[in-house]
Amino acid sequence: MLSVTEYDTIAAISTPPGEGAISIVRMSGENAISIAHQVFQGQDLTKVASHTIHYGHIVDPQTKQTLDEVMVSVMRTPKTFTREDIVEINCHGGIVPTNKILQLLLAHGARMAEPGEFTKRAFLNGRIDLTQAESVMDLIRAKTDRSMQVALNQLDGNLQHLIHHLRQDISDVLVQVEVNIDYPEYDEDEVTAKLLMEKALEVKTRIQQLLATAQQGKILRDGLATAIIGRPNVGKSSLLNYLLQEDKAIVTDVAGTTRDVLEEYVNVQGVPLKLIDTAGIHETDDKVEKIGVERSKKALAGADLIILVLDASEPLTIEDKELLEMTSKQKRIIILNKSDLPQQIKPEQLVASDVIEDPIVASVKDNQGIAAVEQEIKTLFFGGIENRQQDVLVSNNRQIGLLEQAETALDSVVAGLNNNMPIDLVQIDMTTCWEKLGEITGENAPDQLITQLFSQFCLGK
Amino acid sequence: MNLEVKQYDSHEYDVIVVGAGHAGCEAALAAARMGQKTLLLTINLDMVAFMPCNPSVGGPAKGIVVREVDALGGQMAKNIDATYIQMRMLNTSKGPAVRALRAQADKNDYHLVMKDVIENEPMLTLRQGLVNELIVEDGICQGVITATGARYLAKSVVLTAGTSSRGKIIIGELTYSSGPNNSLPSIKLSENLETLGFKLRRFKTGTPPRVDGNTIDYAKTEEQPGDKTPNHFSYETPDTAYLKDQLSCWMTYTNETTHQIIRDNLDRAPMFSGIIEGVGPRYCPSIEDKVVRFADKPRHQLFLEPEGRKTEEYYVGDFSTSMPEEIQLKMLHSVTGLEHAELMRPGYAIEYDIIEPWQLKHSLETKVVKNLFTAGQMNGTSGYEEAAGQGIIAGINAALRAANKAAFTLGRAEAYIGVMIDDLVTKGTNEPYRLLTSRAEYRLILRHDNADLRLTEKGYQLGLISEDRYQNFLIKKQAVDAETKRLQEIRIKPTEKVQAFMMAHHNSPLKDGILASDLIKRPGISYDEIADLVGAEDLQADRYVKEQVEIQLKYAGYIDKERSKVAHLKRLEAKRIPERIDYAAINGLATEARQKLTKIQPETIAQASRISGVNPADVAILSVYIEQGRIAKIG
């Protein structure tokens, strides 16, 4: 199959890796603006003037989840570095939000830029002068060799194996479809819509499982974003201080995801937690009059895990109920704090507020019940994941982007089948899925399907 | 007594075509119709457009090529339309991209009608002659010399020697020098090509035995009749010409006894005894090959195909073999329905020379000798349709060269012919090359129903399409565009009638009005029904227009996806690589890429990126190098 790479839209994080205050995700190519437009909430980027910068949010159009608050620069061809349309998304430092934004762009049709590719395009489009040409070539060669090495090292043997088998499964079906097309008079089994649908859904499930391990892998590396929330004075600070005590803190005082908010990293039973809005916790607890709920709302938007602290020595307030309801769809741990005082809230009472989890009764001040909290964090994170270490296979953005594109192609397969489209058309999307998976492992070879066709079927005069 | 043949100067032509098989006929007709004085030489006048193997034309991918040849003003489609004995549309239950026509031909008629057309083409001379040598001066081909000593001069030459090139027939232990069907082989031309510096290699193909139809027990086989609904290959053949009285084919199977006979005699099978050195096609294996490679298959399908109306010869399809005659007889008689079949001609394998096709440009001109073009089986393909597709391109380019005009090529997104030629010149081939739909990246665009829309304009520009035909084509094109546009503007309201219609088609009722062009995308809804709902304007009842509108609207989503891929490809195709580029001078190319690029000499960046062993980094470096040279020139 043909690889047309020269004119597609490319994307990459263009600031050095690490925890800078600001990271920039850059896209270049004719679809740069339309891709950015799809994930940007703010002004209509397709209509803004060239060389302007715009405030807004990056929002995943599927999940409606807000990923980050950003400034987006739009620069239209030809007066740009690459002489193509360029969009630069200025987002907040951390690796996590930056990667998520990049992945979102990849899922929406951008391709991960090859090493030196922005510079290459700049040259090819006449932006860089002749004296620099040699160095561009050196750069491509050197960076490619190195990144090939890196890519190969990153390609887990298990992942390669898994994808190889996944592709084999798909190509078995593809080849069968091809046989039906090119040799209609032979009595080979016809691939039915039903069979193709089953195959598509099966492959989709397996891709989703791989993507799920990607999520686990990222959390292992980047930390589980955790928000401790609750009304003022319920004991959030004490819990935080406990978690931060001694050598438990890995990193402290890192400029965080929201501009004026701190995040801190702690290790709880092997689970790296990235605590969100720790500043807010102290503030709201210190200044009783501040509205804790409003603050909490913000914090829990970007959280993977919620720790909701309730003061069991007081009856449930409206605010408590509101917090319970707000977090009902998220992974959460509910702590009934202040067990040393007379209890006004019984665990059973929470059922009335539609709480299905068992709350943990604790007295953070006296270190009572905290071990149970830690155990629960561990269970929540690793629960349901067998052999977690071996399962974390997919790690880099390129792999994730390609898996997501493969998944999108499968969605088109399903949509096509639901629309009664002929198998040989639906096959186009199935083949795209197969090719995207092949890009992950570098397995795409010319005439691969045709070779399989003839080795598998007995055909011809 | 061996006397030397004296040479004499014969006539001078613009274009000479050597070989009058399916490639040669198209090449010669195209050159002559483009106004060039053309000579067509063939070893045997009784073998013009001869079908040495299966008596059929078309099928998936191949049938589309036949229509492409027709849209470019070629002859194959018209010739089969005039001589078929059965016509079938294949893949009717599948999508529009893979539907294809196949016809059973009356072999002898096919030959006679083509010969007649050639004889009556004003600028074309048909002559019997065996070409021994090319006249080449300073790397430029100037003409040919025949075995009888005639020297013909020409501005350009097309070689379509097919399996005659040092052909060798093999039947069991018997081998002898021969062209197809015991014709005279061409020995000296191969030697001459090697002397000129061409790299040749040996390929092998084969054909099954023919049996006497009077001795087939048809009752034991399954009948395969032709279609009732009319269809033809040429866009110019009217439905009214459709043949009502068609002949059937018959299907039967091999069995364990057949397989045992084959296994017991493998030591006498040339494929396995080492007599055959040439590489055979995977998609066209001999029956002995099938039995060995697919040992667990209990039976193999066979098709008994009549070779014509005035003959009782039947072609035993899918039973290609080079077993000794004695074994062929036993094998045949073990097959249900063939127990008492009389063998008329034994099957055989044939080995022949091909020119490694990476020595060609997309115009099919050779890189080794200028003004020399090659086409057909000689370029490593197999199949009449593949030959015809190359033949017309070689003929067009030979004519253009004779007239000092720029070359004509087709891209991968324009035609199956383009896919085939690009595959051949970019990748070469390790076996006889057959077109398959899966070789085309954009098969939804390369449909058999739109070959005219894709190529008629080009054929007209080349002077191969008559003014009449072109005007008719424009009328059809306008009708398609107008009707498509009309349906894109009509909004269908959810009236009672419409909702009942939706229900009847198992579709959910409409909530709002919907454009007719969107409604047609719903499952199970055809153009005719939409036209009925919105009221058909004066559509001239042209089924081809209706078909086009329906396909273009119904599958618009998929078509658009392919179009956007094609747009990318076009931009890469536009980046040309200078002809005398020195790959050794480019720093940073990987060694393998350097070797491959030097060998293939790709014409565009797109082609370079398709060469195996040339990776994206090499393509990037090549792009930068070329751009560097371009800037240097301007500066």
CSV table of C-alpha atoms in Angstrom, one decimal, chain B residues 33 38 59 497 565:
chain,number,residue,atom,x,y,z
B,33,ARG,CA,-5.4,5.7,-35.7
B,38,THR,CA,2.2,1.6,-39.1
B,59,GLY,CA,-13.5,-10.8,-15.0
B,497,LYS,CA,-46.5,8.9,1.1
B,565,LYS,CA,-6.1,10.4,-0.7
